[in-house]
Amino acid sequence: MIYRLLCSPPAVATSLEDEFQVRSKDYIGAALILLALLPITNGSKLLVALNAFVQESTLRTAKVIDHVSLVSQDNKTENRAVYSVVEFLNDNGMQRSAKTGVASYPAPSKIGEQIVIRTYNTQLDDVSVDSFAGMWFESAFYLVPGFLTLVPGFLVIWRKRKSRVAREA
């Protein structure tokens, strides 16, 4: 589709029906751009919050000591989430334990395994596993489809403007 948009000759309206088809591309492009704004906005908000967390948090090495399984039931399905419980040293050298924020994916670390976590200095119960899935996946989940929708929207409008210039010449 992108190849066709970039390499095909520009459309020139020769009748009222053709003018409607050429003009409708503007609406399609605008709709794609507006559709892309929602996931891009959500993803960028998550990215800003995550960046603030990374700036204010401390990296620590922790040892997985247990797994906690939480089960939630909908009307027809049962969902099971498995969280790792980790043990680490705080700034005073005291042992602390907390549940990580990543459930089931990536698969919980094995008991006894050393992992890298991030914690706030004031809230040691807020633990995130320092990995792509543990921290960055959610914002990427929104941003990638948003930009993949935004680019075709701009390409459609760009092709429309290119055809308008060809008609006027």
Short mmCIF file of N, CA and C in Angstrom, two decimals:
data_model
loop_
_atom_site.label_atom_id
_atom_site.label_comp_id
_atom_site.label_asym_id
_atom_site.label_seq_id
_atom_site.Cartn_x
_atom_site.Cartn_y
_atom_site.Cartn_z
N MET A 1 0.82 -1.18 0.00
CA MET A 1 0.00 0.00 0.00
C MET A 1 0.87 1.25 0.00
N ILE A 2 1.92 1.28 0.82
CA ILE A 2 2.79 2.44 0.88
C ILE A 2 3.51 2.61 -0.45
N TYR A 3 3.96 1.51 -1.06
CA TYR A 3 4.63 1.58 -2.35
C TYR A 3 3.69 2.18 -3.40
N ARG A 4 2.43 1.74 -3.37
CA ARG A 4 1.45 2.25 -4.32
C ARG A 4 1.21 3.74 -4.12
N LEU A 5 1.18 4.17 -2.84
CA LEU A 5 0.97 5.58 -2.56
C LEU A 5 2.14 6.44 -3.04
N LEU A 6 3.34 5.94 -2.88
CA LEU A 6 4.52 6.73 -3.23
C LEU A 6 4.84 6.71 -4.72
N CYS A 7 4.62 5.58 -5.39
CA CYS A 7 5.11 5.41 -6.75
C CYS A 7 4.04 5.55 -7.84
N SER A 8 2.79 5.51 -7.49
CA SER A 8 1.76 5.62 -8.52
C SER A 8 1.64 7.08 -8.96
N PRO A 9 1.23 7.30 -10.21
CA PRO A 9 1.08 8.69 -10.66
C PRO A 9 -0.05 9.36 -9.89
N PRO A 10 0.04 10.68 -9.70
CA PRO A 10 -1.00 11.37 -8.94
C PRO A 10 -2.34 11.33 -9.64
N ALA A 11 -3.40 11.27 -8.85
CA ALA A 11 -4.76 11.21 -9.39
C ALA A 11 -5.20 12.62 -9.80
N VAL A 12 -5.79 12.73 -10.97
CA VAL A 12 -6.31 14.00 -11.45
C VAL A 12 -7.80 13.82 -11.69
N ALA A 13 -8.59 14.70 -11.12
CA ALA A 13 -10.04 14.60 -11.26
C ALA A 13 -10.45 15.11 -12.64
N THR A 14 -11.24 14.31 -13.36
CA THR A 14 -11.74 14.71 -14.68
C THR A 14 -13.25 14.92 -14.67
N SER A 15 -13.92 14.44 -13.64
CA SER A 15 -15.36 14.63 -13.54
C SER A 15 -15.72 14.87 -12.08
N LEU A 16 -16.98 15.12 -11.82
CA LEU A 16 -17.44 15.35 -10.46
C LEU A 16 -17.26 14.11 -9.59
N GLU A 17 -17.47 12.94 -10.17
CA GLU A 17 -17.28 11.69 -9.43
C GLU A 17 -15.81 11.50 -9.07
N ASP A 18 -14.91 11.80 -10.01
CA ASP A 18 -13.49 11.71 -9.72
C ASP A 18 -13.09 12.71 -8.65
N GLU A 19 -13.66 13.90 -8.70
CA GLU A 19 -13.37 14.93 -7.69
C GLU A 19 -13.76 14.43 -6.30
N PHE A 20 -14.90 13.74 -6.20
CA PHE A 20 -15.33 13.19 -4.92
C PHE A 20 -14.34 12.15 -4.43
N GLN A 21 -13.86 11.27 -5.33
CA GLN A 21 -12.90 10.24 -4.93
C GLN A 21 -11.58 10.86 -4.50
N VAL A 22 -11.12 11.88 -5.21
CA VAL A 22 -9.87 12.53 -4.84
C VAL A 22 -10.03 13.26 -3.51
N ARG A 23 -11.17 13.95 -3.34
CA ARG A 23 -11.42 14.69 -2.10
C ARG A 23 -11.60 13.74 -0.91
N SER A 24 -12.17 12.57 -1.15
CA SER A 24 -12.38 11.62 -0.05
C SER A 24 -11.06 11.13 0.53
N LYS A 25 -10.00 11.19 -0.26
CA LYS A 25 -8.69 10.80 0.27
C LYS A 25 -8.25 11.76 1.38
N ASP A 26 -8.63 13.03 1.27
CA ASP A 26 -8.33 13.98 2.34
C ASP A 26 -8.98 13.52 3.64
N TYR A 27 -10.25 13.08 3.53
CA TYR A 27 -10.97 12.65 4.71
C TYR A 27 -10.38 11.36 5.28
N ILE A 28 -9.96 10.47 4.42
CA ILE A 28 -9.35 9.23 4.89
C ILE A 28 -8.04 9.54 5.61
N GLY A 29 -7.22 10.40 5.03
CA GLY A 29 -5.97 10.78 5.66
C GLY A 29 -6.19 11.46 7.00
N ALA A 30 -7.16 12.38 7.05
CA ALA A 30 -7.46 13.07 8.31
C ALA A 30 -7.99 12.09 9.35
N ALA A 31 -8.81 11.14 8.93
CA ALA A 31 -9.35 10.14 9.86
C ALA A 31 -8.22 9.26 10.41
N LEU A 32 -7.28 8.88 9.57
CA LEU A 32 -6.15 8.07 10.04
C LEU A 32 -5.30 8.86 11.04
N ILE A 33 -5.09 10.14 10.76
CA ILE A 33 -4.30 10.96 11.69
C ILE A 33 -5.03 11.11 13.02
N LEU A 34 -6.33 11.38 12.98
CA LEU A 34 -7.08 11.50 14.23
C LEU A 34 -7.14 10.18 14.98
N LEU A 35 -7.26 9.09 14.26
CA LEU A 35 -7.27 7.77 14.89
C LEU A 35 -5.93 7.47 15.56
N ALA A 36 -4.85 7.95 14.98
CA ALA A 36 -3.52 7.71 15.52
C ALA A 36 -3.25 8.53 16.78
N LEU A 37 -3.94 9.65 16.93
CA LEU A 37 -3.65 10.53 18.06
C LEU A 37 -4.00 9.90 19.41
N LEU A 38 -5.02 9.07 19.47
CA LEU A 38 -5.41 8.46 20.74
C LEU A 38 -4.31 7.55 21.31
N PRO A 39 -3.85 6.54 20.56
CA PRO A 39 -2.79 5.71 21.14
C PRO A 39 -1.48 6.48 21.34
N ILE A 40 -1.18 7.44 20.47
CA ILE A 40 0.05 8.21 20.65
C ILE A 40 -0.03 9.05 21.92
N THR A 41 -1.19 9.63 22.20
CA THR A 41 -1.36 10.42 23.42
C THR A 41 -1.22 9.53 24.65
N ASN A 42 -1.89 8.38 24.65
CA ASN A 42 -1.78 7.46 25.80
C ASN A 42 -0.35 6.98 25.98
N GLY A 43 0.29 6.58 24.89
CA GLY A 43 1.66 6.08 24.98
C GLY A 43 2.63 7.14 25.44
N SER A 44 2.45 8.38 24.99
CA SER A 44 3.38 9.44 25.41
C SER A 44 3.18 9.79 26.88
N LYS A 45 1.93 9.75 27.37
CA LYS A 45 1.70 9.98 28.80
C LYS A 45 2.40 8.90 29.63
N LEU A 46 2.26 7.65 29.21
CA LEU A 46 2.93 6.57 29.91
C LEU A 46 4.45 6.72 29.85
N LEU A 47 4.96 7.15 28.71
CA LEU A 47 6.39 7.32 28.54
C LEU A 47 6.93 8.43 29.44
N VAL A 48 6.19 9.54 29.56
CA VAL A 48 6.61 10.63 30.45
C VAL A 48 6.61 10.16 31.90
N ALA A 49 5.56 9.45 32.31
CA ALA A 49 5.49 8.94 33.69
C ALA A 49 6.61 7.94 33.94
N LEU A 50 6.89 7.10 32.97
CA LEU A 50 7.96 6.11 33.12
C LEU A 50 9.32 6.78 33.20
N ASN A 51 9.52 7.81 32.39
CA ASN A 51 10.78 8.55 32.43
C ASN A 51 10.97 9.20 33.80
N ALA A 52 9.90 9.76 34.37
CA ALA A 52 9.99 10.35 35.72
C ALA A 52 10.32 9.27 36.75
N PHE A 53 9.71 8.09 36.60
CA PHE A 53 10.01 6.98 37.52
C PHE A 53 11.47 6.56 37.41
N VAL A 54 11.99 6.47 36.19
CA VAL A 54 13.39 6.08 35.99
C VAL A 54 14.33 7.11 36.61
N GLN A 55 14.00 8.40 36.47
CA GLN A 55 14.84 9.46 37.03
C GLN A 55 14.85 9.44 38.56
N GLU A 56 13.71 9.14 39.18
CA GLU A 56 13.58 9.22 40.63
C GLU A 56 13.83 7.89 41.34
N SER A 57 13.92 6.80 40.61
CA SER A 57 14.04 5.49 41.25
C SER A 57 15.50 5.07 41.40
N THR A 58 15.68 4.00 42.14
CA THR A 58 17.00 3.45 42.40
C THR A 58 17.05 2.02 41.88
N LEU A 59 18.15 1.69 41.20
CA LEU A 59 18.36 0.30 40.76
C LEU A 59 18.86 -0.52 41.94
N ARG A 60 18.29 -1.68 42.10
CA ARG A 60 18.71 -2.60 43.17
C ARG A 60 18.74 -4.02 42.62
N THR A 61 19.56 -4.82 43.22
CA THR A 61 19.60 -6.24 42.90
C THR A 61 18.73 -6.96 43.92
N ALA A 62 17.87 -7.81 43.43
CA ALA A 62 16.96 -8.52 44.33
C ALA A 62 17.01 -10.02 44.03
N LYS A 63 16.57 -10.79 45.01
CA LYS A 63 16.52 -12.24 44.88
C LYS A 63 15.06 -12.67 44.95
N VAL A 64 14.63 -13.48 44.00
CA VAL A 64 13.25 -13.98 43.99
C VAL A 64 13.12 -15.02 45.09
N ILE A 65 12.14 -14.79 45.98
CA ILE A 65 11.97 -15.72 47.10
C ILE A 65 10.67 -16.50 47.03
N ASP A 66 9.70 -16.03 46.23
CA ASP A 66 8.41 -16.72 46.19
C ASP A 66 7.63 -16.22 44.98
N HIS A 67 6.52 -16.89 44.70
CA HIS A 67 5.58 -16.45 43.67
C HIS A 67 4.20 -16.34 44.31
N VAL A 68 3.46 -15.31 43.90
CA VAL A 68 2.10 -15.10 44.38
C VAL A 68 1.18 -15.24 43.17
N SER A 69 0.16 -16.05 43.30
CA SER A 69 -0.78 -16.27 42.22
C SER A 69 -2.11 -15.63 42.56
N LEU A 70 -2.58 -14.75 41.67
CA LEU A 70 -3.88 -14.11 41.86
C LEU A 70 -4.81 -14.58 40.75
N VAL A 71 -6.02 -14.95 41.12
CA VAL A 71 -6.99 -15.44 40.16
C VAL A 71 -8.18 -14.49 40.14
N SER A 72 -8.54 -14.04 38.94
CA SER A 72 -9.74 -13.23 38.79
C SER A 72 -10.67 -13.94 37.83
N GLN A 73 -11.95 -13.91 38.14
CA GLN A 73 -12.92 -14.62 37.31
C GLN A 73 -13.89 -13.64 36.69
N ASP A 74 -14.05 -13.75 35.38
CA ASP A 74 -15.10 -13.03 34.68
C ASP A 74 -16.30 -13.97 34.61
N ASN A 75 -17.26 -13.62 33.79
CA ASN A 75 -18.44 -14.47 33.65
C ASN A 75 -18.10 -15.85 33.10
N LYS A 76 -17.20 -15.89 32.11
CA LYS A 76 -16.93 -17.16 31.45
C LYS A 76 -15.48 -17.62 31.54
N THR A 77 -14.56 -16.72 31.91
CA THR A 77 -13.15 -17.09 31.91
C THR A 77 -12.53 -16.87 33.28
N GLU A 78 -11.44 -17.57 33.47
CA GLU A 78 -10.67 -17.43 34.70
C GLU A 78 -9.27 -16.97 34.30
N ASN A 79 -8.83 -15.86 34.86
CA ASN A 79 -7.51 -15.31 34.55
C ASN A 79 -6.60 -15.48 35.74
N ARG A 80 -5.42 -16.01 35.48
CA ARG A 80 -4.45 -16.22 36.54
C ARG A 80 -3.22 -15.38 36.25
N ALA A 81 -2.80 -14.60 37.23
CA ALA A 81 -1.60 -13.79 37.13
C ALA A 81 -0.61 -14.25 38.20
N VAL A 82 0.62 -14.47 37.80
CA VAL A 82 1.65 -14.91 38.74
C VAL A 82 2.68 -13.80 38.88
N TYR A 83 2.86 -13.32 40.10
CA TYR A 83 3.82 -12.27 40.41
C TYR A 83 4.99 -12.87 41.18
N SER A 84 6.17 -12.33 40.97
CA SER A 84 7.33 -12.75 41.75
C SER A 84 7.43 -11.89 43.00
N VAL A 85 7.77 -12.51 44.12
CA VAL A 85 8.05 -11.79 45.36
C VAL A 85 9.56 -11.76 45.50
N VAL A 86 10.11 -10.56 45.68
CA VAL A 86 11.56 -10.39 45.73
C VAL A 86 11.99 -9.87 47.10
N GLU A 87 13.24 -10.14 47.41
CA GLU A 87 13.84 -9.67 48.65
C GLU A 87 15.08 -8.85 48.28
N PHE A 88 15.21 -7.67 48.87
CA PHE A 88 16.33 -6.79 48.54
C PHE A 88 16.72 -5.98 49.76
N LEU A 89 17.85 -5.29 49.67
CA LEU A 89 18.32 -4.43 50.76
C LEU A 89 17.94 -2.99 50.48
N ASN A 90 17.40 -2.30 51.50
CA ASN A 90 17.11 -0.88 51.32
C ASN A 90 18.38 -0.07 51.57
N ASP A 91 18.25 1.26 51.56
CA ASP A 91 19.42 2.12 51.74
C ASP A 91 20.07 1.96 53.11
N ASN A 92 19.32 1.54 54.12
CA ASN A 92 19.85 1.34 55.47
C ASN A 92 20.45 -0.04 55.66
N GLY A 93 20.39 -0.90 54.65
CA GLY A 93 20.93 -2.24 54.75
C GLY A 93 19.96 -3.25 55.33
N MET A 94 18.70 -2.88 55.51
CA MET A 94 17.72 -3.80 56.05
C MET A 94 17.06 -4.57 54.91
N GLN A 95 16.72 -5.84 55.17
CA GLN A 95 16.07 -6.68 54.16
C GLN A 95 14.61 -6.26 54.01
N ARG A 96 14.18 -6.11 52.75
CA ARG A 96 12.79 -5.79 52.44
C ARG A 96 12.29 -6.80 51.44
N SER A 97 11.01 -7.06 51.44
CA SER A 97 10.42 -7.92 50.41
C SER A 97 9.21 -7.22 49.84
N ALA A 98 8.98 -7.46 48.54
CA ALA A 98 7.85 -6.82 47.86
C ALA A 98 7.47 -7.65 46.64
N LYS A 99 6.25 -7.42 46.18
CA LYS A 99 5.74 -8.10 44.98
C LYS A 99 6.10 -7.24 43.78
N THR A 100 6.59 -7.86 42.71
CA THR A 100 6.93 -7.12 41.50
C THR A 100 5.67 -6.73 40.74
N GLY A 101 5.83 -5.80 39.82
CA GLY A 101 4.69 -5.32 39.06
C GLY A 101 4.45 -6.06 37.77
N VAL A 102 5.23 -7.08 37.46
CA VAL A 102 5.08 -7.82 36.21
C VAL A 102 4.44 -9.16 36.51
N ALA A 103 3.35 -9.43 35.80
CA ALA A 103 2.63 -10.69 36.02
C ALA A 103 2.71 -11.55 34.79
N SER A 104 3.13 -12.77 34.95
CA SER A 104 3.09 -13.82 33.94
C SER A 104 3.94 -13.57 32.69
N TYR A 105 4.09 -12.35 32.27
CA TYR A 105 4.94 -12.10 31.10
C TYR A 105 5.87 -10.97 31.42
N PRO A 106 7.16 -11.13 31.42
CA PRO A 106 7.81 -12.40 31.13
C PRO A 106 7.48 -13.40 32.23
N ALA A 107 7.68 -14.64 31.94
CA ALA A 107 7.37 -15.68 32.91
C ALA A 107 8.09 -15.35 34.22
N PRO A 108 7.44 -15.58 35.35
CA PRO A 108 8.07 -15.24 36.62
C PRO A 108 9.44 -15.87 36.74
N SER A 109 10.33 -15.12 37.33
CA SER A 109 11.70 -15.62 37.51
C SER A 109 11.69 -16.81 38.46
N LYS A 110 12.69 -17.63 38.32
CA LYS A 110 12.79 -18.81 39.19
C LYS A 110 13.16 -18.39 40.60
N ILE A 111 12.69 -19.15 41.57
CA ILE A 111 13.01 -18.86 42.97
C ILE A 111 14.53 -19.01 43.15
N GLY A 112 15.13 -18.00 43.78
CA GLY A 112 16.57 -17.97 43.98
C GLY A 112 17.32 -17.17 42.93
N GLU A 113 16.64 -16.82 41.84
CA GLU A 113 17.28 -16.07 40.76
C GLU A 113 17.49 -14.61 41.17
N GLN A 114 18.62 -14.03 40.76
CA GLN A 114 18.91 -12.62 41.01
C GLN A 114 18.36 -11.80 39.84
N ILE A 115 17.58 -10.75 40.14
CA ILE A 115 17.05 -9.87 39.11
C ILE A 115 17.34 -8.42 39.49
N VAL A 116 17.27 -7.54 38.52
CA VAL A 116 17.46 -6.12 38.76
C VAL A 116 16.08 -5.46 38.83
N ILE A 117 15.86 -4.68 39.88
CA ILE A 117 14.58 -4.01 40.07
C ILE A 117 14.81 -2.51 40.23
N ARG A 118 13.72 -1.75 40.10
CA ARG A 118 13.74 -0.31 40.38
C ARG A 118 12.71 -0.04 41.46
N THR A 119 13.09 0.79 42.44
CA THR A 119 12.17 1.17 43.51
C THR A 119 12.33 2.67 43.79
N TYR A 120 11.24 3.28 44.26
CA TYR A 120 11.34 4.63 44.80
C TYR A 120 12.04 4.53 46.15
N ASN A 121 12.79 5.54 46.52
CA ASN A 121 13.45 5.52 47.82
C ASN A 121 12.45 5.64 48.96
N THR A 122 11.32 6.31 48.71
CA THR A 122 10.33 6.50 49.76
C THR A 122 9.27 5.40 49.78
N GLN A 123 9.01 4.78 48.64
CA GLN A 123 7.99 3.73 48.55
C GLN A 123 8.67 2.43 48.11
N LEU A 124 9.17 1.69 49.05
CA LEU A 124 9.89 0.47 48.71
C LEU A 124 8.96 -0.68 48.35
N ASP A 125 7.66 -0.49 48.47
CA ASP A 125 6.71 -1.53 48.05
C ASP A 125 6.39 -1.42 46.57
N ASP A 126 6.73 -0.31 45.93
CA ASP A 126 6.50 -0.10 44.50
C ASP A 126 7.73 -0.58 43.74
N VAL A 127 7.68 -1.84 43.29
CA VAL A 127 8.84 -2.49 42.67
C VAL A 127 8.53 -2.80 41.22
N SER A 128 9.44 -2.42 40.33
CA SER A 128 9.32 -2.76 38.91
C SER A 128 10.57 -3.51 38.48
N VAL A 129 10.37 -4.55 37.70
CA VAL A 129 11.49 -5.29 37.15
C VAL A 129 12.11 -4.43 36.06
N ASP A 130 13.42 -4.25 36.10
CA ASP A 130 14.10 -3.41 35.13
C ASP A 130 14.36 -4.20 33.85
N SER A 131 13.33 -4.29 33.01
CA SER A 131 13.43 -4.98 31.72
C SER A 131 12.48 -4.30 30.75
N PHE A 132 12.57 -4.66 29.48
CA PHE A 132 11.67 -4.07 28.48
C PHE A 132 10.22 -4.41 28.81
N ALA A 133 9.96 -5.68 29.09
CA ALA A 133 8.58 -6.08 29.39
C ALA A 133 8.11 -5.51 30.71
N GLY A 134 9.01 -5.36 31.65
CA GLY A 134 8.63 -4.86 32.96
C GLY A 134 8.37 -3.38 33.00
N MET A 135 8.97 -2.63 32.07
CA MET A 135 8.83 -1.18 32.15
C MET A 135 8.35 -0.53 30.85
N TRP A 136 8.92 -0.87 29.73
CA TRP A 136 8.71 -0.12 28.50
C TRP A 136 7.63 -0.70 27.60
N PHE A 137 7.22 -1.92 27.80
CA PHE A 137 6.30 -2.58 26.88
C PHE A 137 4.97 -1.86 26.75
N GLU A 138 4.42 -1.39 27.87
CA GLU A 138 3.09 -0.79 27.82
C GLU A 138 3.07 0.48 26.97
N SER A 139 4.09 1.33 27.12
CA SER A 139 4.11 2.54 26.29
C SER A 139 4.37 2.20 24.83
N ALA A 140 5.23 1.21 24.57
CA ALA A 140 5.47 0.78 23.18
C ALA A 140 4.22 0.16 22.57
N PHE A 141 3.41 -0.49 23.40
CA PHE A 141 2.16 -1.09 22.95
C PHE A 141 1.22 -0.05 22.35
N TYR A 142 1.25 1.17 22.87
CA TYR A 142 0.43 2.25 22.33
C TYR A 142 1.14 3.02 21.22
N LEU A 143 2.43 3.30 21.41
CA LEU A 143 3.13 4.17 20.46
C LEU A 143 3.33 3.55 19.09
N VAL A 144 3.70 2.29 19.03
CA VAL A 144 3.99 1.66 17.74
C VAL A 144 2.76 1.64 16.83
N PRO A 145 1.59 1.14 17.27
CA PRO A 145 0.43 1.19 16.38
C PRO A 145 0.00 2.62 16.05
N GLY A 146 0.18 3.53 17.00
CA GLY A 146 -0.17 4.92 16.75
C GLY A 146 0.64 5.51 15.61
N PHE A 147 1.96 5.30 15.64
CA PHE A 147 2.80 5.82 14.57
C PHE A 147 2.59 5.06 13.27
N LEU A 148 2.27 3.76 13.36
CA LEU A 148 1.99 3.00 12.14
C LEU A 148 0.68 3.44 11.49
N THR A 149 -0.20 4.09 12.24
CA THR A 149 -1.43 4.64 11.68
C THR A 149 -1.21 6.09 11.22
N LEU A 150 -0.34 6.79 11.91
CA LEU A 150 -0.08 8.19 11.58
C LEU A 150 0.62 8.35 10.24
N VAL A 151 1.60 7.50 9.96
CA VAL A 151 2.38 7.60 8.73
C VAL A 151 1.50 7.44 7.49
N PRO A 152 0.65 6.41 7.38
CA PRO A 152 -0.22 6.33 6.20
C PRO A 152 -1.17 7.52 6.08
N GLY A 153 -1.62 8.08 7.20
CA GLY A 153 -2.48 9.26 7.15
C GLY A 153 -1.78 10.43 6.49
N PHE A 154 -0.54 10.67 6.88
CA PHE A 154 0.22 11.74 6.25
C PHE A 154 0.54 11.43 4.79
N LEU A 155 0.80 10.16 4.49
CA LEU A 155 1.09 9.79 3.09
C LEU A 155 -0.12 10.02 2.19
N VAL A 156 -1.30 9.70 2.69
CA VAL A 156 -2.52 9.91 1.89
C VAL A 156 -2.72 11.39 1.62
N ILE A 157 -2.54 12.22 2.63
CA ILE A 157 -2.71 13.66 2.44
C ILE A 157 -1.61 14.22 1.54
N TRP A 158 -0.38 13.73 1.70
CA TRP A 158 0.73 14.18 0.86
C TRP A 158 0.46 13.86 -0.60
N ARG A 159 -0.03 12.65 -0.87
CA ARG A 159 -0.36 12.26 -2.25
C ARG A 159 -1.49 13.13 -2.79
N LYS A 160 -2.44 13.46 -1.92
CA LYS A 160 -3.55 14.31 -2.36
C LYS A 160 -3.04 15.69 -2.74
N ARG A 161 -2.16 16.26 -1.95
CA ARG A 161 -1.60 17.58 -2.26
C ARG A 161 -0.75 17.52 -3.53
N LYS A 162 -0.04 16.41 -3.71
CA LYS A 162 0.77 16.24 -4.92
C LYS A 162 -0.13 16.20 -6.16
N SER A 163 -1.29 15.55 -6.05
CA SER A 163 -2.22 15.50 -7.19
C SER A 163 -2.86 16.86 -7.44
N ARG A 164 -3.08 17.63 -6.38
CA ARG A 164 -3.67 18.96 -6.54
C ARG A 164 -2.68 19.88 -7.29
N VAL A 165 -1.41 19.78 -6.98
CA VAL A 165 -0.39 20.56 -7.66
C VAL A 165 -0.32 20.16 -9.13
N ALA A 166 -0.43 18.87 -9.42
CA ALA A 166 -0.39 18.39 -10.81
C ALA A 166 -1.59 18.90 -11.58
N ARG A 167 -2.76 18.99 -10.93
CA ARG A 167 -3.96 19.49 -11.61
C ARG A 167 -3.86 20.98 -11.93
N GLU A 168 -3.27 21.72 -10.99
CA GLU A 168 -3.17 23.14 -11.18
C GLU A 168 -2.12 23.54 -12.21
N ALA A 169 -1.16 22.65 -12.48
CA ALA A 169 -0.10 22.97 -13.43
C ALA A 169 -0.51 22.81 -14.86
#
